[in-house]
Amino acid sequence: MSIRIIATGGTFDKEYDELAGKLGFAESHMPDVLERARLTIEVKLEVRNLIDSLDMVDQDRAEILQSCLNSAERAIVIIHGTDTMRETAQVLGAAKMDKVVVLTGAMIPYQIANSDAFFNLGFACGVVQLLPAGVYVAMNGRVFPWNDVKKDKSVGVFINQA
Amino acid sequence: MSIRIIATGGTFDKEYDELAGKLGFAESHMPDVLERARLTIEVKLEVRNLIDSLDMVDQDRAEILQSCLNSAERAIVIIHGTDTMRETAQVLGAAKMDKVVVLTGAMIPYQIANSDAFFNLGFACGVVQLLPAGVYVAMNGRVFPWNDVKKDKSVGVFINQA
Amino acid sequence: MSIRIIATGGTFDKEYDELAGKLGFAESHMPDVLERARLTIEVKLEVRNLIDSLDMVDQDRAEILQSCLNSAERAIVIIHGTDTMRETAQVLGAAKMDKVVVLTGAMIPYQIANSDAFFNLGFACGVVQLLPAGVYVAMNGRVFPWNDVKKDKSVGVFINQA
Amino acid sequence: MSIRIIATGGTFDKEYDELAGKLGFAESHMPDVLERARLTIEVKLEVRNLIDSLDMVDQDRAEILQSCLNSAERAIVIIHGTDTMRETAQVLGAAKMDKVVVLTGAMIPYQIANSDAFFNLGFACGVVQLLPAGVYVAMNGRVFPWNDVKKDKSVGVFINQA
């Protein structure tokens, strides 16, 4: 079993810029994160341009889809901002790939106290190995199919769409 | 879906005793850990007597088995020391329960920098929802069946037994 | 020896608001911070309205001055944003109090990895006990008199004014 | 102003050995700690053989004294285990050097949650710049002269000796 992890930024990977005095993006924390996870499965890390998912445009989603299509690994975890995770999942889900794609992210950046990031990554790395082909969102300890998920922004959790 | 989490201690839950100057057990960190994970699935936490798994005796394993048998939840995650995780898995596996039992733990305590604990818990909470009935060890980003796993203590990772 | 600590907010006390997705202020972290410091000297904590020091107006500084004047403790540490720490120091310095007032803060919030906050607080709590009456800025492991300090925003360190 | 920091080990610098399953010493964390502190004063770090202060013998203390005597810097901070900090302070104090020597340490290792280490280092780096020549213990937010300090091991705090 080998997994591709595609880092796209989002809250998970945000970092405090001490000169600007606000959160932004620098280097991805994923190499450190993965070393800390002590994985013995093969992991291929692909760090894309790190952005806030609110800034993602169609072109970004097309490129993420292309990364999935190009992936030699059948199991793919995508680190993504939560605000438009559903939109990207829809683009990927419509492509009907014969791969397992799990999108996850974080409500609190990995670098900040009380972050859920590391748990969510572990959860995603687990379910991606067992789910049937398809596109899923994995947040709050739950697996959602790409076409039945939304973020309830009033409380900051993912729920079914209906 | 609801999950039972049984905390038995192990490295995961160890805490520094600043008067004794060494690691031991106090209150379980699991309530804080679970809150941080922001789970929306139902979780039933059962905190047992927290001990080092090297100190576990047959009676402890019999009681953990009884906890599994008594569990109203079909999906069970057990937080366990790594040194004898395999031995407990064998006791549970031999019972052939119609439940999914996933044992996990940590190489570094949750409270110490660079700990894998939170990732491992996320991983276990994911796979326990998808695996068929059986007993498994989930460590290093891999799922092992209870009867084909051992800890390679020279490098601190879990591998297949053969 | 007893110390008054006046928390005014600033980067030191900022917290990630996971619903808004940005840093702001909630409860002060100072009670936790002080417990962690294991002080046996008497500390009187005064938590004022927590704000970004860029949002401070004359009225805020007048109130901080009044807090210093009212302080029963001769040694006062003020937790303050770095961007206008100098301006507040000037207001306090001009008042020529017979007290020792040390302003400190942080380049990275206490809650974020790699924060200097806890070091700076320790530094300030040390020097406030030894300095002669006056108003000082304590940052980067240095003590600056209130009328000879500025923040070099291009590199994020405090230097002499000249 | 420049400071020499002499790292001797102690609880401050202990690290979890994940293969042995207990706390020990590896590389000193002091280079990382000092970078995080964002000091602009000149700091000369001297990392000695890192040991538990309960394992210190006369020869170790003689060597620490020699390091102080050799120090080109007049201000010296020594990172030391708390259990025999007083004994080392007495050896250094009896030497009546014309230098300022401040011993500090931690009740909880720097790498473990809720550690006081970083605060204590900040405190020590502050007072060492202001104290008159002599040997001091700086713990719990207080400065103790070398000949009037002891650790109350029942509660884990430093107090006057009398």
XYZ file of C-alpha atoms in Angstrom:
648
model
C 0.000 0.000 0.000
C 1.277 3.453 -0.856
C -0.438 6.806 -0.435
C -0.107 10.089 -2.268
C -0.631 13.157 -0.106
C -1.356 16.376 -1.958
C -0.914 19.527 0.127
C -2.861 22.516 -1.164
C -2.623 24.764 1.888
C -5.736 25.672 3.839
C -5.927 26.251 7.566
C -3.955 23.052 8.203
C -0.745 24.484 6.802
C -1.051 28.153 7.779
C 1.836 29.756 9.580
C 2.183 32.925 11.604
C 4.143 35.598 9.798
C 5.740 37.510 12.631
C 6.677 40.513 10.523
C 3.229 40.910 8.983
C 1.542 39.913 12.234
C -0.921 37.566 10.605
C -1.375 34.032 9.345
C -0.172 33.128 5.888
C 1.766 30.444 4.088
C 5.472 29.708 4.007
C 6.946 26.239 3.619
C 4.517 23.352 4.065
C 4.662 21.652 7.465
C 3.789 18.338 5.853
C 7.343 16.924 5.739
C 7.642 17.423 9.516
C 4.115 16.201 10.082
C 4.726 12.998 8.156
C 8.006 12.294 9.906
C 6.256 12.727 13.232
C 3.559 10.242 12.153
C 6.183 7.489 11.883
C 4.505 5.922 8.849
C 5.997 2.759 7.453
C 3.718 2.697 4.448
C 5.122 4.420 1.403
C 4.019 8.037 1.178
C 4.525 10.291 -1.814
C 4.148 13.932 -0.810
C 3.150 16.455 -3.451
C 3.204 20.032 -2.220
C 1.262 22.323 -4.519
C 0.962 26.080 -4.323
C -0.284 26.644 -0.758
C -3.350 28.876 -0.659
C -6.410 29.659 1.389
C -9.276 27.630 -0.061
C -11.371 30.800 -0.243
C -8.872 31.982 -2.852
C -9.157 28.845 -4.974
C -10.420 29.288 -8.493
C -11.532 26.781 -11.137
C -8.009 26.551 -12.480
C -6.716 25.415 -9.088
C -9.327 22.689 -8.897
C -8.560 21.564 -12.436
C -4.919 21.227 -11.468
C -5.745 19.231 -8.347
C -7.852 16.940 -10.484
C -4.931 16.562 -12.861
C -2.673 15.644 -9.937
C -5.126 12.920 -8.975
C -5.348 11.646 -12.520
C -1.557 11.596 -12.801
C -1.103 9.874 -9.467
C 0.588 6.501 -9.655
C -0.858 5.837 -6.197
C -4.457 4.693 -6.059
C -4.972 6.104 -2.536
C -4.846 9.884 -2.358
C -5.219 12.225 0.624
C -5.683 15.913 -0.142
C -4.965 18.537 2.531
C -7.388 21.331 1.752
C -8.987 24.384 3.321
C -12.358 23.623 4.862
C -14.289 26.549 3.404
C -14.376 25.197 -0.138
C -13.461 21.568 0.483
C -16.895 20.589 -0.757
C -16.470 22.466 -4.020
C -13.193 20.737 -4.790
C -14.693 17.384 -3.795
C -17.460 17.960 -6.323
C -15.010 18.632 -9.128
C -13.059 15.492 -8.258
C -16.151 13.378 -7.671
C -17.637 14.232 -11.068
C -14.509 12.831 -12.723
C -15.412 9.307 -11.582
C -11.810 8.174 -11.155
C -10.986 4.615 -10.206
C -9.101 5.903 -7.194
C -9.813 6.623 -3.551
C -9.548 10.332 -2.857
C -10.016 11.648 0.676
C -10.030 15.374 1.364
C -9.263 16.553 4.862
C -8.073 19.705 6.583
C -8.205 21.430 9.932
C -10.248 23.925 11.881
C -7.110 25.119 13.688
C -3.688 25.344 12.007
C -1.246 22.552 12.790
C 1.096 25.079 14.399
C -1.499 26.413 16.851
C -2.435 24.936 20.224
C -5.423 22.615 20.237
C -5.236 21.935 16.500
C -7.231 19.042 15.077
C -4.880 18.780 12.074
C -2.794 15.797 13.114
C -5.833 13.744 14.123
C -7.565 14.504 10.843
C -4.520 13.474 8.832
C -4.327 10.202 10.733
C -8.019 9.602 10.167
C -7.695 10.303 6.443
C -4.598 8.115 6.067
C -6.570 5.289 7.648
C -9.823 5.449 5.733
C -8.122 6.055 2.387
C -6.696 2.548 2.653
C -10.086 0.907 3.181
C -12.713 2.867 1.263
C -13.947 1.791 -2.175
C -13.028 3.967 -5.144
C -14.619 7.382 -4.860
C -14.168 10.873 -3.513
C -14.769 11.618 0.159
C -14.498 14.349 2.743
C -13.100 13.195 6.099
C -13.663 15.655 8.921
C -14.899 15.484 12.529
C -14.178 11.779 12.677
C -16.627 11.053 9.886
C -16.401 10.045 6.241
C -18.758 11.879 3.881
C -19.352 11.068 0.211
C -18.438 14.019 -2.009
C -22.035 14.641 -3.000
C -23.510 14.648 0.486
C -21.467 17.010 2.602
C -21.375 20.639 3.594
C -19.673 22.734 6.246
C -21.963 24.253 8.814
C -20.008 27.464 9.222
C -22.056 28.614 12.206
C -20.549 25.867 14.370
C -17.545 24.837 12.306
C -18.391 21.197 11.649
C -19.135 19.147 8.559
C -22.580 17.628 8.170
C -24.640 15.825 5.565
C -26.070 18.055 2.936
C -29.729 17.153 3.020
C -21.996 5.143 14.004
C -20.727 5.264 17.544
C -17.330 4.250 18.904
C -16.191 3.019 22.276
C -12.704 4.116 23.259
C -11.095 2.129 26.046
C -8.079 3.818 27.638
C -5.707 1.413 29.381
C -2.689 3.702 29.763
C 0.516 2.959 27.893
C 2.959 5.493 26.561
C 0.090 7.447 24.971
C -1.290 8.567 28.313
C 1.896 8.911 30.356
C 2.472 12.130 32.227
C 5.527 13.697 33.799
C 5.414 13.620 37.565
C 7.400 16.688 38.502
C 7.881 15.679 42.120
C 9.096 12.174 41.315
C 10.985 13.420 38.256
C 9.756 10.641 35.997
C 6.898 9.583 33.769
C 3.867 7.927 35.288
C 0.105 8.078 35.161
C -2.303 10.602 36.587
C -5.638 11.463 35.004
C -6.162 10.256 31.451
C -5.637 12.890 28.773
C -8.296 11.264 26.638
C -11.136 13.675 27.511
C -8.981 16.603 26.338
C -7.733 14.649 23.343
C -11.244 13.798 22.199
C -12.480 17.351 22.627
C -9.568 18.546 20.525
C -10.462 16.016 17.803
C -13.835 17.727 17.301
C -15.639 14.447 16.644
C -19.296 14.584 15.743
C -19.735 10.832 15.874
C -20.844 9.512 19.217
C -17.915 8.436 21.382
C -18.177 6.515 24.620
C -14.964 6.839 26.611
C -14.106 4.128 29.119
C -11.042 4.921 31.193
C -9.667 1.823 32.867
C -6.848 1.602 35.376
C -3.972 3.316 33.532
C -0.829 1.190 33.506
C 2.336 0.536 31.563
C 1.644 -2.391 29.262
C 4.783 -4.104 30.561
C 2.952 -4.324 33.888
C -0.159 -5.929 32.415
C -1.059 -9.381 33.678
C -3.573 -11.944 32.465
C -6.243 -10.511 34.718
C -5.891 -7.094 33.047
C -6.345 -8.650 29.626
C -9.330 -10.641 30.800
C -10.910 -7.419 32.015
C -10.228 -5.633 28.732
C -11.866 -8.558 26.928
C -14.834 -8.260 29.241
C -15.073 -4.540 28.438
C -15.203 -5.411 24.749
C -17.818 -8.097 25.306
C -19.922 -5.705 27.364
C -19.591 -2.878 24.860
C -22.859 -1.726 23.363
C -20.786 -0.170 20.570
C -19.648 -2.500 17.812
C -16.603 -0.352 16.977
C -13.973 -0.293 19.709
C -10.635 1.522 19.868
C -8.256 0.494 22.642
C -5.449 2.812 23.720
C -2.701 0.482 24.835
C 1.025 0.386 25.528
C 3.015 -0.776 22.527
C 5.245 -3.281 24.305
C 2.510 -5.859 24.871
C -0.111 -4.630 22.430
C 0.316 -7.829 20.492
C -0.311 -10.014 23.552
C -3.569 -8.233 24.335
C -4.581 -8.404 20.695
C -4.093 -12.162 20.799
C -6.350 -12.546 23.837
C -9.033 -10.441 22.172
C -8.612 -12.074 18.777
C -9.029 -15.560 20.153
C -12.453 -14.568 21.503
C -13.823 -14.221 17.965
C -16.189 -11.372 18.815
C -18.556 -9.993 16.242
C -17.070 -6.571 16.802
C -14.314 -4.432 15.310
C -11.543 -3.901 17.818
C -8.567 -1.702 16.936
C -5.646 -1.374 19.321
C -3.408 1.654 19.001
C -0.954 3.576 21.126
C 2.030 5.861 20.807
C 5.800 5.749 20.665
C 5.974 9.168 22.361
C 3.511 10.295 25.054
C 0.761 12.664 23.944
C 2.144 15.330 26.273
C 5.653 15.274 24.789
C 6.870 17.124 21.712
C 6.789 15.194 18.462
C 4.283 12.625 19.746
C 2.557 10.361 17.258
C -0.350 9.792 19.646
C -2.926 12.120 18.093
C -2.264 10.846 14.575
C -2.569 7.246 15.695
C -5.857 7.912 17.438
C -7.226 9.561 14.315
C -6.051 6.655 12.215
C -7.672 4.136 14.564
C -10.943 6.071 14.757
C -11.058 5.987 10.962
C -10.288 2.353 10.257
C -12.474 1.067 13.088
C -15.472 2.393 11.161
C -14.598 0.509 7.979
C -12.932 -2.769 8.902
C -14.818 -6.067 9.041
C -15.325 -7.679 12.441
C -12.033 -8.717 13.941
C -9.160 -7.562 16.107
C -6.435 -5.346 14.676
C -3.366 -3.382 15.639
C -3.124 0.057 14.011
C 0.323 1.623 14.229
C 2.722 3.385 11.850
C -0.125 4.152 9.465
C -0.828 0.479 8.917
C -3.529 -1.971 9.947
C -2.293 -5.385 11.121
C -4.455 -8.424 11.878
C -4.061 -9.530 15.501
C -2.321 -12.747 14.512
C 0.245 -11.221 12.185
C 1.922 -8.392 14.004
C 4.879 -7.751 16.241
C 6.823 -4.754 17.464
C 10.368 -4.513 16.219
C 11.794 -3.020 19.376
C 15.165 -2.290 17.805
C 13.644 0.431 15.626
C 10.329 1.031 17.371
C 7.929 0.130 14.572
C 5.290 -2.536 14.087
C 5.805 -5.122 11.368
C 4.267 -8.354 10.156
C 5.154 -11.346 12.212
C 6.413 -13.730 9.607
C 8.301 41.163 46.627
C 5.040 41.230 44.748
C 4.409 42.014 41.093
C 1.413 43.405 39.268
C 0.940 42.058 35.759
C -1.314 44.096 33.516
C -2.534 42.249 30.412
C -3.592 44.559 27.585
C -3.674 42.032 24.743
C -1.219 42.301 21.869
C 0.247 39.434 19.909
C 1.112 37.644 23.180
C -2.511 36.941 24.014
C -4.008 36.464 20.552
C -6.067 33.345 19.915
C -7.219 31.609 16.769
C -10.928 32.007 16.185
C -11.824 28.849 14.311
C -15.177 30.094 13.120
C -13.832 33.379 11.781
C -10.622 31.717 10.610
C -8.345 34.411 11.973
C -6.547 35.581 15.092
C -8.400 37.644 17.640
C -8.942 37.860 21.374
C -11.006 35.707 23.689
C -10.117 35.053 27.316
C -6.591 36.006 28.362
C -4.135 33.115 28.537
C -2.338 34.810 31.421
C -3.924 32.764 34.243
C -2.685 29.552 32.581
C 0.649 31.135 31.741
C 1.256 32.213 35.307
C 0.294 28.842 36.742
C 2.728 27.203 34.354
C 5.490 29.580 35.508
C 5.237 28.159 39.054
C 5.894 31.539 40.669
C 6.130 31.674 44.427
C 6.298 35.448 44.530
C 2.953 37.165 44.913
C 1.447 38.124 41.569
C -1.578 40.331 41.071
C -3.015 39.855 37.589
C -5.050 42.677 36.070
C -6.637 41.761 32.766
C -7.733 44.842 30.876
C -9.684 44.994 27.627
C -7.561 42.861 25.284
C -6.769 44.651 22.035
C -4.258 44.834 19.228
C -1.838 47.611 20.101
C -2.399 49.111 16.641
C -5.948 49.781 17.824
C -4.864 51.553 21.000
C -5.911 55.184 21.386
C -4.892 57.888 23.857
C -7.698 56.908 26.177
C -6.363 53.329 26.413
C -2.933 54.615 27.351
C -4.393 56.995 29.904
C -6.185 54.061 31.493
C -3.037 51.936 31.565
C -1.248 54.833 33.239
C -4.047 55.038 35.770
C -3.694 51.303 36.455
C 0.000 51.865 37.179
C -0.721 54.832 39.422
C -3.345 52.835 41.314
C -1.110 49.784 41.667
C -0.319 48.819 45.228
C 2.614 46.857 43.821
C 5.763 48.811 43.027
C 6.877 46.321 40.359
C 4.641 46.239 37.288
C 4.875 44.135 34.125
C 2.672 45.152 31.222
C 1.864 42.656 28.456
C 1.474 44.810 25.365
C 1.438 44.601 21.599
C 4.833 45.311 20.091
C 3.730 47.718 17.382
C 2.963 50.589 19.747
C 4.792 49.419 22.861
C 7.072 52.395 22.527
C 4.184 54.869 22.419
C 2.674 53.493 25.616
C 6.108 53.447 27.253
C 6.447 57.141 26.449
C 3.128 57.997 28.080
C 4.085 56.032 31.188
C 7.650 57.319 31.251
C 6.584 60.946 31.127
C 4.574 60.397 34.311
C 7.764 59.899 36.326
C 6.242 57.367 38.725
C 8.233 56.024 41.632
C 7.595 52.518 40.333
C 9.313 50.007 38.078
C 7.271 49.427 34.955
C 8.432 46.886 32.374
C 6.568 46.473 29.094
C 6.943 43.229 27.221
C 5.094 41.257 24.580
C 5.699 38.682 21.895
C 6.486 38.385 18.219
C 4.500 35.135 18.018
C 1.324 34.479 20.032
C 1.716 32.311 23.129
C -0.589 29.718 21.571
C 1.474 29.303 18.392
C 4.513 27.088 17.897
C 7.882 28.750 18.401
C 6.435 31.646 20.425
C 8.807 33.855 22.373
C 6.032 34.892 24.771
C 6.886 32.723 27.758
C 10.580 33.618 27.626
C 9.777 37.313 27.432
C 7.435 37.115 30.404
C 10.108 35.344 32.432
C 12.665 37.957 31.421
C 10.320 40.803 32.386
C 9.390 39.211 35.719
C 13.082 38.989 36.499
C 14.261 42.462 35.586
C 11.240 44.193 37.130
C 12.491 43.006 40.512
C 15.955 44.513 40.071
C 15.670 47.691 38.004
C 15.540 51.153 39.576
C 12.279 53.097 39.328
C 11.468 53.931 35.740
C 9.724 52.695 32.631
C 11.376 50.104 30.397
C 10.762 47.940 27.374
C 12.055 44.358 27.718
C 12.278 42.487 24.419
C 14.857 40.296 22.647
C 16.631 39.628 25.923
C 17.402 43.300 26.413
C 16.168 46.079 28.673
C 15.575 49.446 26.979
C 14.764 52.725 28.722
C 11.379 54.094 27.587
C 12.968 57.027 25.794
C 15.548 55.068 23.831
C 13.767 52.239 22.083
C 12.020 51.525 18.832
C 10.850 48.469 16.955
C 12.661 47.769 13.714
C 9.650 46.420 11.864
C 11.691 45.236 8.896
C 13.302 42.515 11.005
C 10.984 42.364 13.984
C 13.395 43.272 16.764
C 13.687 46.128 19.232
C 16.690 48.414 19.005
C 17.942 51.665 20.471
C 16.366 54.723 18.990
C 19.375 56.762 18.043
C 26.326 42.921 27.150
C 27.049 39.313 26.345
C 26.016 36.187 28.234
C 27.523 32.742 28.509
C 25.013 29.944 28.871
C 26.377 26.667 30.179
C 24.104 23.667 29.600
C 24.737 20.778 31.997
C 21.559 18.785 31.394
C 19.026 18.372 34.171
C 15.291 18.098 33.748
C 15.323 21.144 31.428
C 17.108 19.300 28.654
C 15.720 15.776 29.086
C 14.290 14.054 26.051
C 12.048 11.061 25.610
C 13.903 8.059 24.241
C 11.212 6.233 22.321
C 13.146 3.008 22.036
C 14.018 2.813 25.716
C 10.632 4.230 26.719
C 12.045 6.670 29.222
C 13.555 10.121 29.600
C 17.239 10.598 28.963
C 19.598 12.919 27.158
C 20.379 13.278 23.485
C 21.366 16.547 21.829
C 20.794 19.685 23.890
C 17.662 21.625 22.999
C 19.417 24.873 23.858
C 20.284 25.924 20.285
C 16.586 25.707 19.348
C 15.538 27.315 22.609
C 17.853 30.275 22.094
C 16.755 30.800 18.515
C 13.156 30.816 19.665
C 13.999 33.439 22.296
C 14.996 35.899 19.559
C 17.837 37.363 21.638
C 19.777 40.243 20.169
C 22.347 40.269 22.934
C 25.399 38.172 22.255
C 25.074 34.672 23.672
C 27.863 32.125 23.904
C 26.452 28.641 24.374
C 28.614 26.018 26.037
C 27.068 22.563 26.043
C 28.742 20.293 28.547
C 28.138 16.606 29.114
C 24.373 16.467 29.736
C 23.513 14.569 32.908
C 20.908 14.256 35.610
C 22.050 16.428 38.497
C 21.551 13.477 40.842
C 24.427 11.846 38.947
C 26.758 14.810 39.379
C 29.959 14.197 41.284
C 32.587 16.573 42.658
C 34.556 16.360 39.439
C 31.549 17.641 37.445
C 31.203 20.608 39.748
C 34.903 21.337 39.553
C 34.613 21.403 35.767
C 31.617 23.715 35.844
C 33.582 26.031 38.120
C 36.460 25.923 35.651
C 34.051 26.846 32.829
C 32.966 29.877 34.841
C 36.548 30.871 35.603
C 37.473 30.522 31.934
C 34.442 32.456 30.733
C 35.245 35.633 28.837
C 31.683 36.714 29.580
C 31.035 38.215 33.001
C 27.367 37.157 32.988
C 26.828 33.396 33.141
C 23.608 31.375 33.157
C 23.905 27.698 34.057
C 21.155 25.257 33.075
C 21.217 22.648 35.822
C 19.107 19.910 37.355
C 17.103 21.119 40.326
C 17.903 18.292 42.707
C 21.498 19.336 43.323
C 21.408 22.901 42.037
C 22.130 24.094 45.525
C 25.230 21.914 45.858
C 26.705 23.260 42.635
C 25.814 26.813 43.655
C 27.745 26.304 46.873
C 30.858 25.167 45.027
C 30.645 28.156 42.701
C 29.764 30.600 45.469
C 32.725 29.618 47.589
C 35.022 30.565 44.707
C 34.126 34.248 45.099
C 34.420 35.045 41.398
C 34.000 38.573 40.146
C 31.240 37.370 37.858
C 27.485 37.010 37.956
C 26.468 33.375 37.880
C 22.781 32.424 37.799
C 21.740 28.783 38.001
C 18.331 27.833 36.705
C 16.532 24.741 35.488
C 13.054 23.333 35.157
C 10.553 21.224 37.022
C 9.204 19.859 33.714
C 11.412 19.158 30.668
C 11.338 21.765 27.905
C 9.894 19.169 25.541
C 6.917 18.298 27.739
C 3.617 20.140 27.939
C 3.313 22.730 30.665
C 7.089 23.084 31.103
C 8.427 26.025 33.066
C 11.796 25.794 31.288
C 11.430 28.642 28.810
C 10.111 31.051 31.441
C 12.960 30.196 33.791
C 15.547 30.746 31.096
C 14.046 34.144 30.298
C 14.027 35.039 33.961
C 17.666 33.992 34.365
C 18.781 35.845 31.236
C 17.179 38.978 32.646
C 18.483 38.962 36.197
C 22.002 37.916 35.182
C 22.320 41.282 33.450
C 21.394 43.281 36.544
C 22.634 41.443 39.630
C 25.903 42.341 41.358
C 28.755 39.829 41.176
C 27.868 36.619 42.966
C 26.262 33.236 42.562
C 22.483 32.866 42.560
C 19.721 30.350 42.027
C 16.797 31.649 39.965
C 13.677 29.505 40.212
C 9.959 30.077 40.766
C 10.302 33.706 39.743
C 12.689 34.432 42.592
C 16.397 35.103 42.931
C 18.126 33.304 45.824
C 21.711 33.864 46.996
C 23.751 30.664 46.738
C 24.044 30.322 50.498
C 20.375 30.755 51.312
C 18.401 28.389 49.120
C 17.087 24.863 49.139
C 14.584 22.843 47.174
C 11.514 21.776 49.076
C 11.119 18.420 47.363
C 7.734 17.738 48.917
C 6.153 20.497 46.832
C 8.792 21.052 44.175
C 9.657 24.694 44.830
C 12.761 26.549 45.929
C 12.708 28.344 49.264
C 15.071 30.112 51.614
C 17.187 27.808 53.658
C 16.568 29.076 57.172
